[in-house]
PDB file of C-alpha atoms in Angstrom:
ATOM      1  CA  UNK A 293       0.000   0.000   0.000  1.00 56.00           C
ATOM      2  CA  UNK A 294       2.804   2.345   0.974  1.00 58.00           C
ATOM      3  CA  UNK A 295       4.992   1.601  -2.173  1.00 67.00           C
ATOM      4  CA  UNK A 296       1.698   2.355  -4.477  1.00 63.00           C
ATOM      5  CA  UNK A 297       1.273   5.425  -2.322  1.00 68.00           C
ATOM      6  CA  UNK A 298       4.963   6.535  -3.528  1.00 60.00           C
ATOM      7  CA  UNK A 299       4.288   5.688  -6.783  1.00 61.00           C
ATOM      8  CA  UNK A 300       1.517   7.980  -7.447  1.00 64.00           C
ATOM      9  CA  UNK A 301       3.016  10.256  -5.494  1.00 65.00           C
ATOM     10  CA  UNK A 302       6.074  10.285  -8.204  1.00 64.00           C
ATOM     11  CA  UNK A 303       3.900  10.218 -10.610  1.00 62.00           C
ATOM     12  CA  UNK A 304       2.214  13.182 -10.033  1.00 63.00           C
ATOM     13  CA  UNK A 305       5.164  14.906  -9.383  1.00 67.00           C
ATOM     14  CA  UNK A 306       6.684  13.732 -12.341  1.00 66.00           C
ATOM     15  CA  UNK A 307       3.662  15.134 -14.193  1.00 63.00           C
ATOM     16  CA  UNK A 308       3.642  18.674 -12.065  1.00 58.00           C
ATOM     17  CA  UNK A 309       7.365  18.795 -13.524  1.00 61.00           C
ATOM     18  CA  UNK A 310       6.537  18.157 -17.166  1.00 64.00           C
ATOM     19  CA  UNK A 311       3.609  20.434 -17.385  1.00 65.00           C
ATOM     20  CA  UNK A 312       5.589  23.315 -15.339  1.00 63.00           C
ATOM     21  CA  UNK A 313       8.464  22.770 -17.914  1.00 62.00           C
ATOM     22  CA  UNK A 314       6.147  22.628 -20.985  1.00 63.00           C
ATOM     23  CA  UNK A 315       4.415  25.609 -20.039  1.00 67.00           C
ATOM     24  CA  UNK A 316       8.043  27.381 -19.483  1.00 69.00           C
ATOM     25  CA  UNK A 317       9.221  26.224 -22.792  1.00 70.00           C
ATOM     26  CA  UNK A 318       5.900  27.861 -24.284  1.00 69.00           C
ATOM     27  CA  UNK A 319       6.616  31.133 -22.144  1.00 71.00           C
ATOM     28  CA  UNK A 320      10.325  30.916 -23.608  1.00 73.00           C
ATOM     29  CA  UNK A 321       8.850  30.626 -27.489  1.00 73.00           C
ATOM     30  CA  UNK A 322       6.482  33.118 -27.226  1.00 73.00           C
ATOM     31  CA  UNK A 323       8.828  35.535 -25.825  1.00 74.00           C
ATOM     32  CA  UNK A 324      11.338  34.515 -28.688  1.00 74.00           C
ATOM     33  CA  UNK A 325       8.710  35.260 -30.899  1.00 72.00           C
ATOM     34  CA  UNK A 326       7.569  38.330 -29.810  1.00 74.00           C
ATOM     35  CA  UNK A 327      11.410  39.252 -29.764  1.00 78.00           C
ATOM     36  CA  UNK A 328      11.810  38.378 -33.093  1.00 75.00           C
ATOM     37  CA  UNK A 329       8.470  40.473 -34.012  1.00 76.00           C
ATOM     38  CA  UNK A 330       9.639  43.185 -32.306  1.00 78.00           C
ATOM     39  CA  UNK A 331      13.108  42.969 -34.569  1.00 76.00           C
ATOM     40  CA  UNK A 332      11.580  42.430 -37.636  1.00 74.00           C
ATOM     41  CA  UNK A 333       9.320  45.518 -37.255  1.00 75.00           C
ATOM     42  CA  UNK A 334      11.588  47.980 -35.835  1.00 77.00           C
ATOM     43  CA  UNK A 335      13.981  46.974 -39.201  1.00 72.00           C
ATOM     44  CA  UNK A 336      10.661  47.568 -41.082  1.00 72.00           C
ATOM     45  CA  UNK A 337      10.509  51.072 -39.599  1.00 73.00           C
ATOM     46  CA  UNK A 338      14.272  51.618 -40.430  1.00 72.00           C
ATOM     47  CA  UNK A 339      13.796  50.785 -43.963  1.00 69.00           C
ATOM     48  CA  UNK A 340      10.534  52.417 -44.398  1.00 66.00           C
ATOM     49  CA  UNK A 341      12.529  55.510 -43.445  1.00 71.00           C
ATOM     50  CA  UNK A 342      14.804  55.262 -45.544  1.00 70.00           C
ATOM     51  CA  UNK A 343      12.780  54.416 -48.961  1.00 65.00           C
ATOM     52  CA  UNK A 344       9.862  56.839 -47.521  1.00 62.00           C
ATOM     53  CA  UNK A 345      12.042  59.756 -46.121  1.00 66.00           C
ATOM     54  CA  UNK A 346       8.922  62.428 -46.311  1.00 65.00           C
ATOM     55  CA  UNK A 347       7.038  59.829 -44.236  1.00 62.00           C
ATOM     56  CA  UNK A 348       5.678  56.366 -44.574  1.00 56.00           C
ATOM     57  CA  UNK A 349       2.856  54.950 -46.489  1.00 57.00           C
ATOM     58  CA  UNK A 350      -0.449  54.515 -44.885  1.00 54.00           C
ATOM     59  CA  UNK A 351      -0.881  51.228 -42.849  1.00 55.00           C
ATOM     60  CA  UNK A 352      -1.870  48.237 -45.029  1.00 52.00           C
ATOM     61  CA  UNK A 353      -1.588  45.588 -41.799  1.00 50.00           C
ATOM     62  CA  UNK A 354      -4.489  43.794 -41.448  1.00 51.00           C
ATOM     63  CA  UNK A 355      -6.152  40.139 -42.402  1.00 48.00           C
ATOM     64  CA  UNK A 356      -7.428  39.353 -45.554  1.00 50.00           C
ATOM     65  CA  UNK A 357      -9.360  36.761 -46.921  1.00 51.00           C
ATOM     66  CA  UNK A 358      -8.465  36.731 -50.143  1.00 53.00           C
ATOM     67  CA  UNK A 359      -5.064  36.937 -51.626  1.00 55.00           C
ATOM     68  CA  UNK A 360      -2.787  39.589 -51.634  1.00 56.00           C
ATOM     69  CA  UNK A 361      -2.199  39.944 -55.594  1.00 60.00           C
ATOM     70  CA  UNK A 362      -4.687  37.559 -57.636  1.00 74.00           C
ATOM     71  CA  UNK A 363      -3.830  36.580 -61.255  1.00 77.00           C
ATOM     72  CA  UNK A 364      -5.421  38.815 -63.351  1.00 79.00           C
ATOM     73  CA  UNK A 365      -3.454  41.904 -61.364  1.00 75.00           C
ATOM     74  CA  UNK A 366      -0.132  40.013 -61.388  1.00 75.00           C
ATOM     75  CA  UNK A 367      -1.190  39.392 -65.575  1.00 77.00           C
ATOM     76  CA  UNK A 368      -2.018  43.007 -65.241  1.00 82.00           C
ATOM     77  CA  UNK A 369       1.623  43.759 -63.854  1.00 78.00           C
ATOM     78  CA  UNK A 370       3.259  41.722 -65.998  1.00 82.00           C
ATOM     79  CA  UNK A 371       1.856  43.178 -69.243  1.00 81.00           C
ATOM     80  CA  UNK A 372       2.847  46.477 -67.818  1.00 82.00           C
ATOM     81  CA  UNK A 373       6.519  45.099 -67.050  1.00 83.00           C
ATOM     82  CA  UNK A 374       7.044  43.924 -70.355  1.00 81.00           C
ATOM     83  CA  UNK A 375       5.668  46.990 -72.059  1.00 83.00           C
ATOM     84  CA  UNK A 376       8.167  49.532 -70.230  1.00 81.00           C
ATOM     85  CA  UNK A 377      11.167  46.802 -70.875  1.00 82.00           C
ATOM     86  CA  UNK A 378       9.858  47.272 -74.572  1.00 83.00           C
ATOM     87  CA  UNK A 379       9.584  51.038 -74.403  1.00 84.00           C
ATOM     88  CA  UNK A 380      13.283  51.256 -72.261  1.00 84.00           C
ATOM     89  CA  UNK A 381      14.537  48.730 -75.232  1.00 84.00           C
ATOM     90  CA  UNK A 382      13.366  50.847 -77.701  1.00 85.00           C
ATOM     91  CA  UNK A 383      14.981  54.224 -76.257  1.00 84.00           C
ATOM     92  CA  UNK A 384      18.163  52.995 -75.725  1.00 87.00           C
ATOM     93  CA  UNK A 385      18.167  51.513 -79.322  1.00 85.00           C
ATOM     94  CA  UNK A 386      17.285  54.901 -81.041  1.00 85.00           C
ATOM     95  CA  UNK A 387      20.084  56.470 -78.596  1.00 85.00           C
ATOM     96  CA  UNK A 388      22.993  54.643 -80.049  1.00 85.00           C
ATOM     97  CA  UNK A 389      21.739  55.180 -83.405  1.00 85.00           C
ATOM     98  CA  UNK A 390      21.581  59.050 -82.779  1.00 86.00           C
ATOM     99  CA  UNK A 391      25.446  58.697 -81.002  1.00 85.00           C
ATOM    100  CA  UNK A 392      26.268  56.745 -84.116  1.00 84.00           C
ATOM    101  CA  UNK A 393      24.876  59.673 -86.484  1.00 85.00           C
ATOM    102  CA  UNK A 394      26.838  62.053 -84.759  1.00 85.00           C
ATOM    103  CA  UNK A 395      30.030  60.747 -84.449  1.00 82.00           C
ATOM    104  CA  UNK A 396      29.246  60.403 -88.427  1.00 83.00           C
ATOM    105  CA  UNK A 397      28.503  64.366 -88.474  1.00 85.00           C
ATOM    106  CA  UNK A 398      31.480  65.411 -86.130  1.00 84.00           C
ATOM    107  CA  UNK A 399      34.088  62.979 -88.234  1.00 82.00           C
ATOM    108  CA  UNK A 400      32.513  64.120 -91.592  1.00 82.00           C
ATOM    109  CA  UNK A 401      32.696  68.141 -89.897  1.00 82.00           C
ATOM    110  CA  UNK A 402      36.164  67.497 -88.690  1.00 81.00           C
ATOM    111  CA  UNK A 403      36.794  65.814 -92.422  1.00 81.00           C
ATOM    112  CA  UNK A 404      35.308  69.449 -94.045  1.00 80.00           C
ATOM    113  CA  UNK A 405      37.319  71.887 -91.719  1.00 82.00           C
ATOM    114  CA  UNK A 406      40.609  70.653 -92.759  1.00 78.00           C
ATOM    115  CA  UNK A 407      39.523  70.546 -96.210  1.00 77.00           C
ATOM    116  CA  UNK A 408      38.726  74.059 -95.989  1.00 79.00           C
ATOM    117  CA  UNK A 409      41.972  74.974 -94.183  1.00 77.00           C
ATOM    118  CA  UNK A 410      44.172  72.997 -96.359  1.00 76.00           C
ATOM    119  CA  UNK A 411      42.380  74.776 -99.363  1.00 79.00           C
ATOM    120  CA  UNK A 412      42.319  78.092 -97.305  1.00 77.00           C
ATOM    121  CA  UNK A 413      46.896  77.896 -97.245  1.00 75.00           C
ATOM    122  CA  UNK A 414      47.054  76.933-100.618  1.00 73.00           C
ATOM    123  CA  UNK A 415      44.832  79.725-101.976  1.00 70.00           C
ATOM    124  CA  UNK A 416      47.044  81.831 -99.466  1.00 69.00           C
ATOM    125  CA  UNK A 417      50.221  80.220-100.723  1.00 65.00           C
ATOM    126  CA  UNK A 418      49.465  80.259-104.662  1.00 56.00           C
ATOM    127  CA  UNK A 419      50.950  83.719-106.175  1.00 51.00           C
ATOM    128  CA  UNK A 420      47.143  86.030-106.975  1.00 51.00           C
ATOM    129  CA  UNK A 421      46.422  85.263-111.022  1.00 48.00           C
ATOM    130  CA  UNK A 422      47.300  88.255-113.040  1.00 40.00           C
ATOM    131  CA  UNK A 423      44.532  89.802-115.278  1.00 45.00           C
ATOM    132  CA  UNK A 424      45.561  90.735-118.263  1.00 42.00           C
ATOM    133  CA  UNK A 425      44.543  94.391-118.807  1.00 43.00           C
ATOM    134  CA  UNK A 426      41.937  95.664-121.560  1.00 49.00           C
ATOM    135  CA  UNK A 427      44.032  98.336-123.540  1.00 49.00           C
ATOM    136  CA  UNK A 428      42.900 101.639-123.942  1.00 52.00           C
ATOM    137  CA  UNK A 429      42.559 102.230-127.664  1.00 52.00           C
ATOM    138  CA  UNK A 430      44.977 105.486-128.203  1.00 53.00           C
ATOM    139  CA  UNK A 431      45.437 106.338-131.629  1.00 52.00           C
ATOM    140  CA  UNK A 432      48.630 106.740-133.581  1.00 49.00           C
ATOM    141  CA  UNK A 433      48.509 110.479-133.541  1.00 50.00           C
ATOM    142  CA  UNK A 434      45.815 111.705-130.664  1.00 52.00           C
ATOM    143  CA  UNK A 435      44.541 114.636-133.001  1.00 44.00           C
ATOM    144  CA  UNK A 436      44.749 114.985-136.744  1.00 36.00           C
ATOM    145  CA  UNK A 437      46.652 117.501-139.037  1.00 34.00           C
ATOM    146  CA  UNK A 438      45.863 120.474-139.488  1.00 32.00           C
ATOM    147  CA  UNK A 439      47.039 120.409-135.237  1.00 35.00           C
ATOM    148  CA  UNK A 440      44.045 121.753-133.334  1.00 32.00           C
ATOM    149  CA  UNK A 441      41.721 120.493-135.576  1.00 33.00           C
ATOM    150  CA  UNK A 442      38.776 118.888-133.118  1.00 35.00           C
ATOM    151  CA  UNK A 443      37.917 115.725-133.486  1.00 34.00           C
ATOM    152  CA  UNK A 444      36.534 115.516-129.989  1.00 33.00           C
ATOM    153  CA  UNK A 445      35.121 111.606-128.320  1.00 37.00           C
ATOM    154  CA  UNK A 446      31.988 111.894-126.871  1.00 36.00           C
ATOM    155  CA  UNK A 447      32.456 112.141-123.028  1.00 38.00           C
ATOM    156  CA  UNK A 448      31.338 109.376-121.216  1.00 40.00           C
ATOM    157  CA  UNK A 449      28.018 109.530-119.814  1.00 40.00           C
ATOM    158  CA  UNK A 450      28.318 110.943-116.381  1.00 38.00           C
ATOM    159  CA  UNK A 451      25.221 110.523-113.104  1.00 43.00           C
ATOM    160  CA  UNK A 452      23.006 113.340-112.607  1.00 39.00           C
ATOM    161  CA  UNK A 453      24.834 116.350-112.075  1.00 41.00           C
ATOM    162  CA  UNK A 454      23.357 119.045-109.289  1.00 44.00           C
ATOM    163  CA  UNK A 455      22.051 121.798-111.338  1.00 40.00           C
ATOM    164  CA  UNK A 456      23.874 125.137-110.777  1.00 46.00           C
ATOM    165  CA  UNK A 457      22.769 128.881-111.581  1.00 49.00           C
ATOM    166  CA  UNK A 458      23.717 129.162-114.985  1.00 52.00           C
ATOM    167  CA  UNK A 459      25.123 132.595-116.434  1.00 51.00           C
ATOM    168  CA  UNK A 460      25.465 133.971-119.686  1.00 49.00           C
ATOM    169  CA  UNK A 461      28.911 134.593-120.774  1.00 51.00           C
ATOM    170  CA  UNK A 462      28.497 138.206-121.253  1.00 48.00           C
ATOM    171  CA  UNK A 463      27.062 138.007-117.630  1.00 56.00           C
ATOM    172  CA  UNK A 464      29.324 140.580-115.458  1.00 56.00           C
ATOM    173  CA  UNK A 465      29.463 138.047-112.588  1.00 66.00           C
ATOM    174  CA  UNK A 466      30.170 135.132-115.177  1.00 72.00           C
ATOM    175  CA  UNK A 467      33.941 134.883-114.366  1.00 81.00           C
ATOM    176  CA  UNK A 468      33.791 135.577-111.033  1.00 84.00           C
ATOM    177  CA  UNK A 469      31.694 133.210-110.043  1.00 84.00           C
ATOM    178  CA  UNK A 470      32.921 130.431-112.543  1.00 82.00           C
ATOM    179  CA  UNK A 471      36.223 130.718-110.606  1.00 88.00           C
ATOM    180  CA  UNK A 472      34.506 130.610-107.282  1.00 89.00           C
ATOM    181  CA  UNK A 473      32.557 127.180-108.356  1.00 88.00           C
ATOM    182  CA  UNK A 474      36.094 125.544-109.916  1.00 91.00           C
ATOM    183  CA  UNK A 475      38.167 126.876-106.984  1.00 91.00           C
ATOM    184  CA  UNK A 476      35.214 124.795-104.804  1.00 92.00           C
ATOM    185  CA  UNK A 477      35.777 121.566-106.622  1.00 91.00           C
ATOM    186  CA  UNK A 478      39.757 122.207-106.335  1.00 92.00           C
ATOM    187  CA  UNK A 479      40.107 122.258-102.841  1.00 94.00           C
ATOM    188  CA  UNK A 480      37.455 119.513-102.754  1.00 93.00           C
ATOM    189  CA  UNK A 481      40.291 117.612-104.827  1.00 93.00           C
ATOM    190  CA  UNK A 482      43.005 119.003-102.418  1.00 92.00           C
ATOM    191  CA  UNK A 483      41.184 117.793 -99.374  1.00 92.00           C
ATOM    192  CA  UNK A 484      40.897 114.088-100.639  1.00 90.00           C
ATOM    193  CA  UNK A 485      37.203 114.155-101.401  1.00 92.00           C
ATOM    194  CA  UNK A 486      37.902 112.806-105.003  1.00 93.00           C
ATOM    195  CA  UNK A 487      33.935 112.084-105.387  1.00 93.00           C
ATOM    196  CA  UNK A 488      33.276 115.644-104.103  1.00 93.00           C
ATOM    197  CA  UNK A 489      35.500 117.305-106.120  1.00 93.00           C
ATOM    198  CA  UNK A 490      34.175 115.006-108.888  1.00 93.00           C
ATOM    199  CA  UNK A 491      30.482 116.088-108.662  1.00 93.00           C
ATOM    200  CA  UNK A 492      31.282 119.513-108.051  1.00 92.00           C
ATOM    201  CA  UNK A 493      33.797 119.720-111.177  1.00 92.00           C
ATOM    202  CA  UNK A 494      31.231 118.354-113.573  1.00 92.00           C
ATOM    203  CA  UNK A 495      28.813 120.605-112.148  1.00 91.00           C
ATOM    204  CA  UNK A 496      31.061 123.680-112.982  1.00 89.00           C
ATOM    205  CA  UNK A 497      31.767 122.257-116.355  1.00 88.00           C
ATOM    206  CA  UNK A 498      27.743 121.971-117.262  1.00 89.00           C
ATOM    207  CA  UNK A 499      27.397 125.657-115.398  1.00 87.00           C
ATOM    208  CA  UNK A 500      30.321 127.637-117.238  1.00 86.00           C
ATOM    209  CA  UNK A 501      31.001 125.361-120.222  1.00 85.00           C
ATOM    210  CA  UNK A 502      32.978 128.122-121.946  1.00 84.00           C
ATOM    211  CA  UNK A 503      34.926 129.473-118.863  1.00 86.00           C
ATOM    212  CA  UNK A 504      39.243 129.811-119.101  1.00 87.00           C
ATOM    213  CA  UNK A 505      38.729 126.971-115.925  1.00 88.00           C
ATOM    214  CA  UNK A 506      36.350 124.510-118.041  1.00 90.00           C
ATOM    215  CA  UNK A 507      39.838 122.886-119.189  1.00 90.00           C
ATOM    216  CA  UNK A 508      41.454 122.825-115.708  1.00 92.00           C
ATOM    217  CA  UNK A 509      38.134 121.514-114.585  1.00 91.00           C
ATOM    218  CA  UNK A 510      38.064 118.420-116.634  1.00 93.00           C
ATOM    219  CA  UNK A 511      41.586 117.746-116.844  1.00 93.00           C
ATOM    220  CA  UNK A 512      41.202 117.538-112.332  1.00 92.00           C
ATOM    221  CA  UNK A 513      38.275 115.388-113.078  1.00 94.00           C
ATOM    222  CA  UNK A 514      40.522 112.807-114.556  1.00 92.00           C
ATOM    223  CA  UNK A 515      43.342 113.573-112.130  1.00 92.00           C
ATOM    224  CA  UNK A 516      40.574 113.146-108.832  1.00 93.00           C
ATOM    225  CA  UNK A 517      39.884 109.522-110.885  1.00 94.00           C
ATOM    226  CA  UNK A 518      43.333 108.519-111.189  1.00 93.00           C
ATOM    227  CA  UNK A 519      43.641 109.428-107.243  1.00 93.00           C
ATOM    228  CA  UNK A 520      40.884 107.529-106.197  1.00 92.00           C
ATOM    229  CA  UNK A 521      42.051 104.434-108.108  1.00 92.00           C
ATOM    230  CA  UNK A 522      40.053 104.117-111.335  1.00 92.00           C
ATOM    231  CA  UNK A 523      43.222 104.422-114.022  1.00 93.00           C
ATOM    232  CA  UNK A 524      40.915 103.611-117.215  1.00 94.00           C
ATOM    233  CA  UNK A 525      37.759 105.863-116.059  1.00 93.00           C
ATOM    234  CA  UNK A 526      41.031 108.592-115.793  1.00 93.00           C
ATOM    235  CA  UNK A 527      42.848 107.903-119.088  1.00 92.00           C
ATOM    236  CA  UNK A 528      39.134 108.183-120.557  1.00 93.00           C
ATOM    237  CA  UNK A 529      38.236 111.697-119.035  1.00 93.00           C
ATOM    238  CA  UNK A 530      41.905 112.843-119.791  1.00 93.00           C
ATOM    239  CA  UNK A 531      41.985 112.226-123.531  1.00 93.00           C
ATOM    240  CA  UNK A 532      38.767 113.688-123.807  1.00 92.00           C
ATOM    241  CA  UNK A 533      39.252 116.442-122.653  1.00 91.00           C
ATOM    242  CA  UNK A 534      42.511 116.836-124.948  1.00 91.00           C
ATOM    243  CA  UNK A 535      41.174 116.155-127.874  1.00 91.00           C
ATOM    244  CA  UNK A 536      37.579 118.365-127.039  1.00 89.00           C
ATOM    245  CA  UNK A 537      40.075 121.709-126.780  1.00 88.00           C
ATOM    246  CA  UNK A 538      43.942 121.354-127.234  1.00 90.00           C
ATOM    247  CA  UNK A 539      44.020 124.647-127.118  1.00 89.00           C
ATOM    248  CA  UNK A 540      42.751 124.781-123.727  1.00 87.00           C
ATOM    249  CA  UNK A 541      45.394 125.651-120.190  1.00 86.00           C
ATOM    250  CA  UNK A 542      45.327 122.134-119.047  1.00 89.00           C
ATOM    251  CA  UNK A 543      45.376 120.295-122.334  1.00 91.00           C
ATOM    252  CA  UNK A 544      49.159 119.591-121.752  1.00 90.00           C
ATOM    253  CA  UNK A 545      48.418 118.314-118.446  1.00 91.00           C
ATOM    254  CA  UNK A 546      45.856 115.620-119.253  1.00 91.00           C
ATOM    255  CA  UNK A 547      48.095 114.818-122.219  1.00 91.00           C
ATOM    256  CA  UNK A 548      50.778 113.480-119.474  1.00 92.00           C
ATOM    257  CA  UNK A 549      48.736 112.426-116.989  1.00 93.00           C
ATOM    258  CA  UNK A 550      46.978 110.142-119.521  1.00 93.00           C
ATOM    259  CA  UNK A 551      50.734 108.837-119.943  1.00 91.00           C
ATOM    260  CA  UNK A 552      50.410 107.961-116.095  1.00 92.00           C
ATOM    261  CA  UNK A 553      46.995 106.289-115.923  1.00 93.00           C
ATOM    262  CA  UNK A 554      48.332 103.841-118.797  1.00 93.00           C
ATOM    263  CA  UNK A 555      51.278 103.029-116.964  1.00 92.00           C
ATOM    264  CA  UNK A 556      48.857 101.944-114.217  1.00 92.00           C
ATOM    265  CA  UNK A 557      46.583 100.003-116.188  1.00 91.00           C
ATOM    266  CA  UNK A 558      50.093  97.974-117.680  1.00 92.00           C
ATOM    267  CA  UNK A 559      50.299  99.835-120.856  1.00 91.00           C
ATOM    268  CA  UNK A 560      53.636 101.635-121.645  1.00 91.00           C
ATOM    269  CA  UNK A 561      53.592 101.591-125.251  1.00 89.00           C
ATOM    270  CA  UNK A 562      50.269 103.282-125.170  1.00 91.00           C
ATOM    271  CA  UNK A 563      51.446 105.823-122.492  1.00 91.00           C
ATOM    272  CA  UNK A 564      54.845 106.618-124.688  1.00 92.00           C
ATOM    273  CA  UNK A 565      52.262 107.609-127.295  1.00 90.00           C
ATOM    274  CA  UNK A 566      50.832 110.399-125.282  1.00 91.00           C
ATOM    275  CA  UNK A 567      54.351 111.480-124.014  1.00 91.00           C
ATOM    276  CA  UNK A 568      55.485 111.814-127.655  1.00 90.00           C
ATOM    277  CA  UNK A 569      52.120 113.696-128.792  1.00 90.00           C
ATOM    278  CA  UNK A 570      53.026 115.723-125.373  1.00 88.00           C
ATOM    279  CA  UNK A 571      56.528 116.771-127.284  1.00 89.00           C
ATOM    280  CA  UNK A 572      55.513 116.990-130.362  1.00 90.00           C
ATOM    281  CA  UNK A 573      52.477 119.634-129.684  1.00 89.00           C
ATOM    282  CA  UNK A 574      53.741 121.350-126.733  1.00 89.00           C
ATOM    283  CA  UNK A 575      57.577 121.779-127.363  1.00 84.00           C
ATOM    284  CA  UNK A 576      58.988 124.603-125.404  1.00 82.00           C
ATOM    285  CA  UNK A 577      55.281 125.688-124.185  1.00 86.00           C
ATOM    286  CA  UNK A 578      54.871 123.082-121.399  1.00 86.00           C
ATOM    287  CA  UNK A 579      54.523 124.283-117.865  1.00 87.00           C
ATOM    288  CA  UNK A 580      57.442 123.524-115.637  1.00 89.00           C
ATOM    289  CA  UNK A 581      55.837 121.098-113.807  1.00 88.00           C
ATOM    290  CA  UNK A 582      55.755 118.788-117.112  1.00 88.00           C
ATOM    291  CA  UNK A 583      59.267 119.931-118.617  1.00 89.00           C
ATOM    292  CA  UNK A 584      60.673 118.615-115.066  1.00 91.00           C
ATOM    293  CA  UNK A 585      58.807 115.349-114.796  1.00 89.00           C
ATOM    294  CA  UNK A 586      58.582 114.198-118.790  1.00 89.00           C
ATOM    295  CA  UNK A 587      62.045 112.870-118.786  1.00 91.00           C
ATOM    296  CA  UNK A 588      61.440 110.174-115.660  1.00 91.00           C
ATOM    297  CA  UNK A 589      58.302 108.658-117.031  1.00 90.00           C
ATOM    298  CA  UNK A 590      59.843 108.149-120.793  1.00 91.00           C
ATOM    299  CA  UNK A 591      62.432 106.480-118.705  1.00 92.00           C
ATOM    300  CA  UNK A 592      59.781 104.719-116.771  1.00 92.00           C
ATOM    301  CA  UNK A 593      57.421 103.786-119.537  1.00 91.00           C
ATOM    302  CA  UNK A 594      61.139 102.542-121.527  1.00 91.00           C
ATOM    303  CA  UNK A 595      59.922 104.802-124.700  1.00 89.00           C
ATOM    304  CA  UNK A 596      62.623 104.838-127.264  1.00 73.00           C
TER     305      UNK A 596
END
């Protein structure tokens, strides 16, 4: 009786012991658990900060009966997936090609520019081709026999001259102010203002056509053209207005300085006719200024 006693009473202590450390072992799993809960949501906050730094999403906790994604959304998602893979395909396709096309365009730019420079030095380096000048058609003798017999050109057609007050020649201010107008376009001339001068001579000359300056006046015109760079316009206007009045105070002038504008236009055997005519009509009645200078531009123009 005593040893069954014992035996129950082991028994039940055996059982107090197994249920005491079963419900300890549950105790030590649930706080595990929680633990591990506790971890996994306080890394959940630490990531949610850092993906949602202005603040994180709304709460989705919660049960749900039905899935969380069914198959029509994840077909949905899919389609979607594969249509920006497409799209992101497609973009980075066309952007080669475009970084393709202009490496073409630079290499083919790069390709031009030395072209251009290496045309650019020898255009620079290559001596300038020389025109060959039109002649200006001087005659054998520059007036006929008898001497001052006129067989004036035609003087080239001029632009609109500005009218001026025109005088009679028996008008008592005539001279006077036919000297005032040339001695206008002469300074004009003097100054540099060759196109000044230019108008303002041809003016005078349609004004006082019969004035003592009318020759002086044309024969500047020719020299203001010669200064200003136009050696043919010049050797025009000079032998015009020698052979319209050899008679007249500057006809010896535009006789030599036609010699000039033909040795700018490459023409010495045309200018050494005008320096012979110069000799032969004006021997011993040239100005100074000519006697002095004829002998250098023979020499110059090689006239025999």
């Amino acid at each position: 009786m005593k040893i069954r006693t014992l035996f129950l009473l082991l028994a039940s202590t055996t059982l107090v012991a197994e249920s005491a450390f079963a419900q300890e072992s549950q105790s030590r799993r649930e706080r595990d658990n929680r633990d591990r809960i506790e971890r996994l949501e306080k890394q959940v906050r630490q990531m949610q900060r850092t993906v949602y730094p202005d603040g994180q999403p709304a709460s989705t906790a919660g049960y749900y009966d039905e899935p969380v994604a069914t198959r029509s959304s994840v077909d949905i998602l899919t389609g979607r997936i594969d249509s920006l893979e497409r799209q992101i395909t497609t973009l980075i396709r066309n952007n080669e090609e475009a970084q393709y096309r202009l490496g073409q365009m630079e290499t083919e730019l790069a390709r031009l520019r030395v072209s251009q420079e290496t045309a650019a030095a020898a255009a620079a380096a290559a001596p300038p081709p020389v025109e060959e000048p039109e002649e200006v058609d001087v005659p054998e003798r520059l007036i006929s026999t008898p001497r001052f017999e006129n067989q004036a050109e035609a003087a080239p057609e001029v632009d609109s001259i500005p009218a001026a007050p025109a005088l009679a020649q028996n008008d008592p201010d005539y001279e006077a102010a036919g000297e005032d107008a040339y001695t206008q376009g002469f300074r004009l001339w003097e100054a540099g203002n060759y196109d000044q001068a230019i108008t303002t001579l041809r003016a005078f000359e349609a004004a006082f056509p019969d004035h003592r300056r009318a020759s002086w006046a044309r024969n500047l015109i020719g020299r203001a053209l010669l200064d200003k760079g136009e050696p043919r316009a010049a050797a025009n206007a000079l032998l015009a207005n020698y052979r319209k009045d050899p008679e007249g105070g500057r006809a010896a002038d535009s006789l030599y300085f036609l010699g000039q504008s033909l040795m700018r236009l490459g023409q010495p055997g045309q200018a050494c006719k005008a320096y012979d005519e110069l000799e032969d009509v004006y021997a011993g009645n040239m100005r100074d200024y000519l006697t002095e200078r004829l002998p250098a531009a023979r020499r110059e123009a090689n006239c025999g």
